[in-house]
PDB file of C-alpha atoms in Angstrom:
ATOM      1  CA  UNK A   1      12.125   5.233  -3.553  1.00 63.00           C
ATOM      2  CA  UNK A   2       8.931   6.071  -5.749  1.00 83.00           C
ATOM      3  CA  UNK A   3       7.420   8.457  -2.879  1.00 89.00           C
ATOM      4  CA  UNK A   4       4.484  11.058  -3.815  1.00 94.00           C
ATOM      5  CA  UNK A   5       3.436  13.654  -1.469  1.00 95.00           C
ATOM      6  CA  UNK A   6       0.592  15.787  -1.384  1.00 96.00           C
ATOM      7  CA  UNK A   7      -0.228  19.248  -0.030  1.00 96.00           C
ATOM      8  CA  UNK A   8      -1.952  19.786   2.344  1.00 97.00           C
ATOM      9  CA  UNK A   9      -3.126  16.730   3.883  1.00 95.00           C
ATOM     10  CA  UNK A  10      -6.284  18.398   4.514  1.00 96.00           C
ATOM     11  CA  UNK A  11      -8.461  21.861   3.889  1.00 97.00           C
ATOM     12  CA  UNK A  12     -11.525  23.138   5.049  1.00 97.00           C
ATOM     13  CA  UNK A  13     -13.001  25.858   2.875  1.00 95.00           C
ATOM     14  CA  UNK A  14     -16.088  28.066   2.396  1.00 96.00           C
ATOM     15  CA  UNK A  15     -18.587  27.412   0.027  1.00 96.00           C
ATOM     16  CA  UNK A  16     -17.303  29.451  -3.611  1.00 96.00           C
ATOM     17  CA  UNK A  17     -13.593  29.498  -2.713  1.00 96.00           C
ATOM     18  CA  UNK A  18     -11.155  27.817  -4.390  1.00 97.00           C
ATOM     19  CA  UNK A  19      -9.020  25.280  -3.343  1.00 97.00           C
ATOM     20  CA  UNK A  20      -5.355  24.191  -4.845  1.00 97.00           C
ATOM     21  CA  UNK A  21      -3.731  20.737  -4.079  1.00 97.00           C
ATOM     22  CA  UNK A  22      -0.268  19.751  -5.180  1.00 97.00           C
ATOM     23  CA  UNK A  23       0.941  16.791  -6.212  1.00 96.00           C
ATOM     24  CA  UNK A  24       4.908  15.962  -6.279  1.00 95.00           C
ATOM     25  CA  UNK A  25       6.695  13.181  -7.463  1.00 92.00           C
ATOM     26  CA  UNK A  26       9.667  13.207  -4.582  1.00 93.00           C
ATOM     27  CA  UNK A  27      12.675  10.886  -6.002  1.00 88.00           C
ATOM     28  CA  UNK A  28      11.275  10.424  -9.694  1.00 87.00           C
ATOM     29  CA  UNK A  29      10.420  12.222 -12.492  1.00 88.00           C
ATOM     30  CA  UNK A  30       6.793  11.318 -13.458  1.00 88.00           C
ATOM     31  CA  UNK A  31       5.508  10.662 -17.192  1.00 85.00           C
ATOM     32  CA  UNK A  32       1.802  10.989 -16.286  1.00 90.00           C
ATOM     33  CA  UNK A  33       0.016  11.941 -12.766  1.00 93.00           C
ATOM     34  CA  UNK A  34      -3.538  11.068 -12.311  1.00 95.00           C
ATOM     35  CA  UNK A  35      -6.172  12.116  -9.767  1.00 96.00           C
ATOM     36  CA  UNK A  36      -8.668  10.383  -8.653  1.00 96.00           C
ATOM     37  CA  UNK A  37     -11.449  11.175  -6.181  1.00 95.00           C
ATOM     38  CA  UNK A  38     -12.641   9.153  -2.830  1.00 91.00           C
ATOM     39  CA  UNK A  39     -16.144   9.483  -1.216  1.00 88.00           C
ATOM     40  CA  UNK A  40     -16.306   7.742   2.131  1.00 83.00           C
ATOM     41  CA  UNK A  41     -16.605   3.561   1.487  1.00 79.00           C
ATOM     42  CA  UNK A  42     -15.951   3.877  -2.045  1.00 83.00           C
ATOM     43  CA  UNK A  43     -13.851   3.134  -4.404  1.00 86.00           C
ATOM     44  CA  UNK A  44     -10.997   5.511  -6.498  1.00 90.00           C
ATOM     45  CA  UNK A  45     -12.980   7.544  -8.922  1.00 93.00           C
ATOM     46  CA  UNK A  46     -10.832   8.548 -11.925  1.00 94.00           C
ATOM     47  CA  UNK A  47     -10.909  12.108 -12.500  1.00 96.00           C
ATOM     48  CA  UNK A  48      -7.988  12.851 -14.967  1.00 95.00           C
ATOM     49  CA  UNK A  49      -4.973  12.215 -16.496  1.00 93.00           C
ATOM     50  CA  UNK A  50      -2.323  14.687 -17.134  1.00 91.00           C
ATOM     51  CA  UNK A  51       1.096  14.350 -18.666  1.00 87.00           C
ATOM     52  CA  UNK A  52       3.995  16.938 -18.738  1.00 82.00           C
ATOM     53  CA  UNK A  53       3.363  19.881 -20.467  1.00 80.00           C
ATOM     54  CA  UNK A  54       0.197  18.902 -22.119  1.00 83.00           C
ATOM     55  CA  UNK A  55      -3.934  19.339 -21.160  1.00 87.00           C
ATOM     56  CA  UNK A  56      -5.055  17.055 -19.365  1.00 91.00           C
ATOM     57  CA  UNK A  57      -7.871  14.019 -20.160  1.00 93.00           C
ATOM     58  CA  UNK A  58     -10.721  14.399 -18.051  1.00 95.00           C
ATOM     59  CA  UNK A  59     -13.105  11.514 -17.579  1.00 94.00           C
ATOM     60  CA  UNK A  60     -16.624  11.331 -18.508  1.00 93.00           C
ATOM     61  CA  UNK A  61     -18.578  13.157 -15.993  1.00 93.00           C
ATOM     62  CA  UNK A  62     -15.675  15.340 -14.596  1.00 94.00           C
ATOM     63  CA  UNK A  63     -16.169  18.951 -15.178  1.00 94.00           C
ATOM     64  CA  UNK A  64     -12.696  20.296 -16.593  1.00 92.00           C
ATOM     65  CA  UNK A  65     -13.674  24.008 -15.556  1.00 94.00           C
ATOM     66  CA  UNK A  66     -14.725  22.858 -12.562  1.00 96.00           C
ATOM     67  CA  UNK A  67     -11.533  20.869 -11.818  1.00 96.00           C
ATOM     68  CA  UNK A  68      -8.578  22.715 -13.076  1.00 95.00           C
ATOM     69  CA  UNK A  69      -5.236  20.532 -13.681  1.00 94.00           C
ATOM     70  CA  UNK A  70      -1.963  21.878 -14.145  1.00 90.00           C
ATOM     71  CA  UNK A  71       1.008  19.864 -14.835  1.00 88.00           C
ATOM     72  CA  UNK A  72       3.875  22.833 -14.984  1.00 83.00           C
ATOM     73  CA  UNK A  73       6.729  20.160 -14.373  1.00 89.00           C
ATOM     74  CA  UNK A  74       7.994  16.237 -14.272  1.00 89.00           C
ATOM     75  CA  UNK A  75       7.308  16.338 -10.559  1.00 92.00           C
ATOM     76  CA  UNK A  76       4.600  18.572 -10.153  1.00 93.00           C
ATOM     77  CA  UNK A  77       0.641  18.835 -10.542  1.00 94.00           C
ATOM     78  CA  UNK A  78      -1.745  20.726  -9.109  1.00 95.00           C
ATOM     79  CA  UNK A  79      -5.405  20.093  -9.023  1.00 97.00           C
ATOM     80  CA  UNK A  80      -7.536  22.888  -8.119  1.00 97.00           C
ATOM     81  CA  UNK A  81     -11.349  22.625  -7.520  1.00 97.00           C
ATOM     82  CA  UNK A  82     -12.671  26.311  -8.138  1.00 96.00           C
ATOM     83  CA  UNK A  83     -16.028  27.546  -6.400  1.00 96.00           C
ATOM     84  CA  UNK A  84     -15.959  24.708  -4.512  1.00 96.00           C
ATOM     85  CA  UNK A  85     -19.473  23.237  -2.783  1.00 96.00           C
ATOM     86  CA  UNK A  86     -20.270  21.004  -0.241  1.00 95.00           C
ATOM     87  CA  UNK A  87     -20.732  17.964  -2.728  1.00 94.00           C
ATOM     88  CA  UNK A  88     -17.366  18.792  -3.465  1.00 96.00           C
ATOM     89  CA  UNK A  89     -15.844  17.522   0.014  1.00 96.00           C
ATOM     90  CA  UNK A  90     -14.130  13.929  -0.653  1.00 95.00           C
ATOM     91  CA  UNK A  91     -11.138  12.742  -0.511  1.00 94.00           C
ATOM     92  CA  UNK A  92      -8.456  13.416  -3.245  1.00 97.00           C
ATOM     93  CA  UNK A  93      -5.807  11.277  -4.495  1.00 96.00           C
ATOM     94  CA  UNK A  94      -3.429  11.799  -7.107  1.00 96.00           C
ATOM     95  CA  UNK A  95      -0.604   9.223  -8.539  1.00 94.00           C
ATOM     96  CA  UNK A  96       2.501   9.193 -10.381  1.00 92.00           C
ATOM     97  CA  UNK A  97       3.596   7.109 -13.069  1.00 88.00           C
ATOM     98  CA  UNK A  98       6.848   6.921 -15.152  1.00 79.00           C
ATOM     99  CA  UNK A  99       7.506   5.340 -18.496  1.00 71.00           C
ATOM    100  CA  UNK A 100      10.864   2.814 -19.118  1.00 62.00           C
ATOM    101  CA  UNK A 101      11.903   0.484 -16.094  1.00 54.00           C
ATOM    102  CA  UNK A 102      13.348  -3.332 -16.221  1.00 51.00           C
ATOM    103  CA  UNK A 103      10.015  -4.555 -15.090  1.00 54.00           C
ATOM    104  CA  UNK A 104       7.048  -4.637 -17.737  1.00 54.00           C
ATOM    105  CA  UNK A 105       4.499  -3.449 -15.386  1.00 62.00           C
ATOM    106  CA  UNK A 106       4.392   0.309 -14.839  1.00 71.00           C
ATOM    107  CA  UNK A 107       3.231   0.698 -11.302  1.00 81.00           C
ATOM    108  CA  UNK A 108       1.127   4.152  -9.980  1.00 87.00           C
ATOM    109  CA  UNK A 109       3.125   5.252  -6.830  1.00 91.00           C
ATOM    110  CA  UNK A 110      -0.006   7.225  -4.767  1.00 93.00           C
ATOM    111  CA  UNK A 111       0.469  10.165  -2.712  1.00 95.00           C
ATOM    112  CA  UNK A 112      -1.313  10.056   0.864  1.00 94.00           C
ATOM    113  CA  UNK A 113      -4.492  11.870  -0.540  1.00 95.00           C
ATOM    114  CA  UNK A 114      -5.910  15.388   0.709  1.00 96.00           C
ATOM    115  CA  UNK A 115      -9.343  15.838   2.518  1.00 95.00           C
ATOM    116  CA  UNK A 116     -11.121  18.491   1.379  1.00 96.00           C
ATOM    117  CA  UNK A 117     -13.918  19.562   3.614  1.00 96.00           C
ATOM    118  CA  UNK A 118     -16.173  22.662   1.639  1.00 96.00           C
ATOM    119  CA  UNK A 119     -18.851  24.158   4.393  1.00 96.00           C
TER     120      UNK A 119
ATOM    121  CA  UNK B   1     -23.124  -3.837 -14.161  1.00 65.00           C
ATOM    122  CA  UNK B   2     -20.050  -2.003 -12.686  1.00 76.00           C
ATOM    123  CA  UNK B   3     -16.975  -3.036 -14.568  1.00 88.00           C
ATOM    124  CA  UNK B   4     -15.307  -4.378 -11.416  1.00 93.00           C
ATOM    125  CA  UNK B   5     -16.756  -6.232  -8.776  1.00 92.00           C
ATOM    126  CA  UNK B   6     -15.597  -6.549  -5.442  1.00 92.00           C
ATOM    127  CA  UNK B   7     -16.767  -8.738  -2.940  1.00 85.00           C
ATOM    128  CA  UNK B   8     -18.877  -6.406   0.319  1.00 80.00           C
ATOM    129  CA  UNK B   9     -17.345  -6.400   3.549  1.00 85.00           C
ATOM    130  CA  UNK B  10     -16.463  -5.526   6.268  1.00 93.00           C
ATOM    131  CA  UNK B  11     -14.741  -8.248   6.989  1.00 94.00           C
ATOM    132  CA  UNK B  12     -13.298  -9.767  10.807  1.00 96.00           C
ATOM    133  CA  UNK B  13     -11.005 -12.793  11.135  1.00 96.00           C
ATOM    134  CA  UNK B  14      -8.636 -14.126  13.825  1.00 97.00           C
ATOM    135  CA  UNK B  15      -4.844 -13.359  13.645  1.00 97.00           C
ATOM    136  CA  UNK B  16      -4.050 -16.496  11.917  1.00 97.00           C
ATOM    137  CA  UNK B  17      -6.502 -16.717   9.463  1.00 97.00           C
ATOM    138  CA  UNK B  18      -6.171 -17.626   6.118  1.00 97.00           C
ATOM    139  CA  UNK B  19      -8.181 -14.886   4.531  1.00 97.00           C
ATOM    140  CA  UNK B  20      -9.734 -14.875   0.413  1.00 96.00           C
ATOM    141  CA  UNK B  21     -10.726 -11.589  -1.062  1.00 97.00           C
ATOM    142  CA  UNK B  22     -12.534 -11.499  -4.555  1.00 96.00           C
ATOM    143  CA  UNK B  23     -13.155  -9.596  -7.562  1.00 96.00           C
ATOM    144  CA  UNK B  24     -15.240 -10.048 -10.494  1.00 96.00           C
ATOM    145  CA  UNK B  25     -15.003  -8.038 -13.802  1.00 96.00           C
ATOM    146  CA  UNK B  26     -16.658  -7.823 -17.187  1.00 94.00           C
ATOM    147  CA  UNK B  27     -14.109  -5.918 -19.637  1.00 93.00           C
ATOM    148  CA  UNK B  28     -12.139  -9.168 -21.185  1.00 92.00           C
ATOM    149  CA  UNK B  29      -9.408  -6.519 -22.232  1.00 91.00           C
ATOM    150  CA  UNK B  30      -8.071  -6.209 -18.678  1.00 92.00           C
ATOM    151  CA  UNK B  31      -4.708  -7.991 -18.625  1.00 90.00           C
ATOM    152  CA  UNK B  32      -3.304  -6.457 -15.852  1.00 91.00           C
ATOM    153  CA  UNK B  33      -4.404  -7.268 -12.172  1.00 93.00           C
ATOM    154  CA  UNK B  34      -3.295  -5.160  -9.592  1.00 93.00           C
ATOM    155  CA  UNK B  35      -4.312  -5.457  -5.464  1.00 95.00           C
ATOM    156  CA  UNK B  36      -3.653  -2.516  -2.924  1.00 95.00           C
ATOM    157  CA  UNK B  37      -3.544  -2.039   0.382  1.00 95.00           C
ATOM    158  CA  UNK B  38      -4.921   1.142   1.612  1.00 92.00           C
ATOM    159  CA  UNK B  39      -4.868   1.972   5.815  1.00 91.00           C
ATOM    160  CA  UNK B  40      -7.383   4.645   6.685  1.00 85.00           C
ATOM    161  CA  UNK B  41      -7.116   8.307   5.951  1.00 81.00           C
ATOM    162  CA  UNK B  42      -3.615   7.301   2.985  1.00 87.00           C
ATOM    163  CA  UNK B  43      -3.155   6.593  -0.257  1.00 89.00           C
ATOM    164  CA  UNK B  44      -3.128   2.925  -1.864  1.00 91.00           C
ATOM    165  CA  UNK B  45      -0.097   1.057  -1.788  1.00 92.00           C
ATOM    166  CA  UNK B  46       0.460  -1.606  -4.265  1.00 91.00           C
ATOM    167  CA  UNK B  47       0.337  -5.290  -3.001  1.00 93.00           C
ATOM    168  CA  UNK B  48       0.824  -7.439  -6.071  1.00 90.00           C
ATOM    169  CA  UNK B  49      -0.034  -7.316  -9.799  1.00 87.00           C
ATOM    170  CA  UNK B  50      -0.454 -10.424 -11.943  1.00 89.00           C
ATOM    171  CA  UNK B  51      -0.239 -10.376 -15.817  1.00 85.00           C
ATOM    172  CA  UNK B  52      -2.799 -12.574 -17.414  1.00 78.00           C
ATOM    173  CA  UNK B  53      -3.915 -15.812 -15.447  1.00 84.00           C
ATOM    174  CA  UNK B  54      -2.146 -17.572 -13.216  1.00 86.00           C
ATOM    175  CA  UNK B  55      -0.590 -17.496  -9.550  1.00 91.00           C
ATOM    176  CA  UNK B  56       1.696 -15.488  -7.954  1.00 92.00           C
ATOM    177  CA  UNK B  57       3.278 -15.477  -4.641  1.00 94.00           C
ATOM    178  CA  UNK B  58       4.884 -12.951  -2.585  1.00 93.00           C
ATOM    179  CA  UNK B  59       5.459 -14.491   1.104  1.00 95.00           C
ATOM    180  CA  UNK B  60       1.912 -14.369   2.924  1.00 97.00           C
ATOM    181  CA  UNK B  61       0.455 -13.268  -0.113  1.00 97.00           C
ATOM    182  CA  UNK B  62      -0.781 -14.916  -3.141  1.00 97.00           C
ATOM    183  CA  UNK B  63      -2.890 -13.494  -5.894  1.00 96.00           C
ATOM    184  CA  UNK B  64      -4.759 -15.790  -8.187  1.00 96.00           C
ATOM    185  CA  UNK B  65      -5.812 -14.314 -11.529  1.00 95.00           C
ATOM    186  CA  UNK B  66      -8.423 -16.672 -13.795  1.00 94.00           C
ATOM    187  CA  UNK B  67      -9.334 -14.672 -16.660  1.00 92.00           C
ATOM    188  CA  UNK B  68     -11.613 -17.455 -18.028  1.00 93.00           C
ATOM    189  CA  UNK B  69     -13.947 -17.069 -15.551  1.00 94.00           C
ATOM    190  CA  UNK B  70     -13.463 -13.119 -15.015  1.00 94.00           C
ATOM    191  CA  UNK B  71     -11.998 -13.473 -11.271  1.00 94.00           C
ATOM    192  CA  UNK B  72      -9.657 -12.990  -9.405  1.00 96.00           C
ATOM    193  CA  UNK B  73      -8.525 -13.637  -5.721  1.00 96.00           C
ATOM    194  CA  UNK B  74      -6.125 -12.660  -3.097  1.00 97.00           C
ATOM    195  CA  UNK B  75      -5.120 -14.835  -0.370  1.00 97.00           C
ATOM    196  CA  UNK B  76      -3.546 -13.713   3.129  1.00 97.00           C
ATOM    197  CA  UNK B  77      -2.073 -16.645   4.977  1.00 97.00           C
ATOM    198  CA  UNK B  78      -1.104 -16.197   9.064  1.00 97.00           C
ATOM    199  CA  UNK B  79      -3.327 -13.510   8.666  1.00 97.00           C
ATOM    200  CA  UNK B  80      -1.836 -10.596  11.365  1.00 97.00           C
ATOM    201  CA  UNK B  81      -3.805  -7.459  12.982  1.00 96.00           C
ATOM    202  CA  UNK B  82      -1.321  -5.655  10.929  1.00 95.00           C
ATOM    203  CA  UNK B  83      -3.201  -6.588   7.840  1.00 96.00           C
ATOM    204  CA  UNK B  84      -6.282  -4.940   8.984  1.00 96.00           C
ATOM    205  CA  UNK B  85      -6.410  -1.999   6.173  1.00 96.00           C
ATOM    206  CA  UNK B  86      -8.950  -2.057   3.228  1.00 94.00           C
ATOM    207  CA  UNK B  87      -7.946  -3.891  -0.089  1.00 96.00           C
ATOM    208  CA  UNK B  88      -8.662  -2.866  -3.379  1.00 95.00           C
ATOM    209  CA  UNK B  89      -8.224  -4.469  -6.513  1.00 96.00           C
ATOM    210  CA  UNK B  90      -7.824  -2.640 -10.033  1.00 94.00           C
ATOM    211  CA  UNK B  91      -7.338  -4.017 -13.464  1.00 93.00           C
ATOM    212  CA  UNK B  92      -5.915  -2.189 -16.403  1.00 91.00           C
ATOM    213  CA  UNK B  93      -5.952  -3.128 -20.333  1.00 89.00           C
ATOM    214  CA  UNK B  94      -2.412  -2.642 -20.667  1.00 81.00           C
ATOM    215  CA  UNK B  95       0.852  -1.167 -18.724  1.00 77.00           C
ATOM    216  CA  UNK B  96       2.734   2.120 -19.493  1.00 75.00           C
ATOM    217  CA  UNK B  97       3.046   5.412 -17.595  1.00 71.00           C
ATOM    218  CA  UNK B  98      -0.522   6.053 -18.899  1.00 76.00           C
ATOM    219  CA  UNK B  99      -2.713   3.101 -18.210  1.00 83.00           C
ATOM    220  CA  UNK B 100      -5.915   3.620 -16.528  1.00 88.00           C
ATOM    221  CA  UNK B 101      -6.562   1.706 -13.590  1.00 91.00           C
ATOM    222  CA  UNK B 102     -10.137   0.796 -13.054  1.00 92.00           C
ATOM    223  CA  UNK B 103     -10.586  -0.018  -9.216  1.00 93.00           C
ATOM    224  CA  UNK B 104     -13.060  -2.391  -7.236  1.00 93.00           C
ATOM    225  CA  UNK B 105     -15.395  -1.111  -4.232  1.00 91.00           C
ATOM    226  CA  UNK B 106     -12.669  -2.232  -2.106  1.00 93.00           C
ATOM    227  CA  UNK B 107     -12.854  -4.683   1.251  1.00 94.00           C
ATOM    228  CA  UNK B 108     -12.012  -3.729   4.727  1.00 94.00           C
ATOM    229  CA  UNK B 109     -10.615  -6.421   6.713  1.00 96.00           C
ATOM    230  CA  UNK B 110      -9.980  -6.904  10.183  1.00 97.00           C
ATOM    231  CA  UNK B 111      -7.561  -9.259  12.308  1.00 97.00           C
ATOM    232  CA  UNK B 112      -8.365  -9.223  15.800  1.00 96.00           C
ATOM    233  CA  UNK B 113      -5.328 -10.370  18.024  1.00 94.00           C
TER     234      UNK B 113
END
């Protein structure tokens, strides 16, 4: 159980298109998705947190017109980097998190992340 | 100072191996220790999370939390090439559906057969 998926796996683009990745929550519905960004030996840069329904929190740094978050549904979000630049090729990751459970911890499930590649 | 630590790598040992990975951090309000396990071009996958200080053990795995001195450790034992993947660790203040994790560098490890 707990699986996220992501779509696609990976993009290529032109320099100042725009590029949408979704994020689903596959056998769970999720409280709160977050996204987080990957550069090559690096660590998992939070970008933003987004809950049903509701804006979502960028972090400091992250430019919310830049990076546009939609969370339309318990299973779904969509990040979507608009005018997208070279700089803007990572990796992107999103996760999934749900409130409630027997345990006290409540654990991110990770989808399998999306390569973005802007020319 | 970066808020968490992580020890550089990469990092080759023989299948067998009883291998240590590290983290440092400087926010006492973590209380939640989490390492992953992340194979090359995927997503993390959760190894173990510790609440607080103190040990943990999940077969080959052990994670060793000691909030005193700010660190904390994961130990593989019978290390195996399936192993080789990079590990991360991330803390967090607090659980629920909307804690922040705050992740380490991250490690990659090797186990040559």
């Amino acid at each position: 159980g707990a699986v996220v998926s992501q779509h696609p796996s990976w993009v290529i683009c032109k320099s100042g298109t725009s590029v949408k990745i979704e994020c689903r929550s596959l056998d769970f519905q999720a409280t709160t998705m977050f996204w987080y960004r990957q550069f090559p030996k690096q660590s998992l840069m939070l970008m933003a947190t987004s809950n049903e329904g509701s804006k979502a929190t960028y972090e400091q740094g992250v430019e919310k017109d830049k990076f546009l978050i939609n969370h339309a549904s318990l299973t779904l979000s969509t990040l979507t980097v608009t005018s997208a630049h070279p700089e803007d090729s990572s990796f992107y990751i999103c996760s999934a998190a749900y409130s409630g459970g027997l345990d006290s911890y409540n654990e991110q499930f990770f989808g399998p992340g999306t390569r973005l590649t802007v020319l | 100072q970066k808020e968490v630590e992580q020890d550089p790598g990469p990092l080759s040992v023989p299948e067998g191996a009883i291998v240590s990975l590290n983290c440092t951090y400087s926010n006492s309000a973590f209380q939640y220790f989490m390492w992953y396990r992340q194979y090359s071009r995927k997503g993390p996958e959760l190894l173990m999370y510790t609440y607080s200080s103190g040990n943990k053990e999940d077969g080959r795995f052990t994670a060793q939390v000691d909030k005193s001195s700010k660190y904390i450790s994961l130990f593989i034992r019978d290390s195996q090439p399936s192993d080789s993947a990079t590990y991360l660790c991330a803390m967090s203040p607090y659980t629920g559906a909307n804690s922040k994790l705050t992740f380490g560098k991250g490690i990659t490890l090797s186990v040559r057969p």
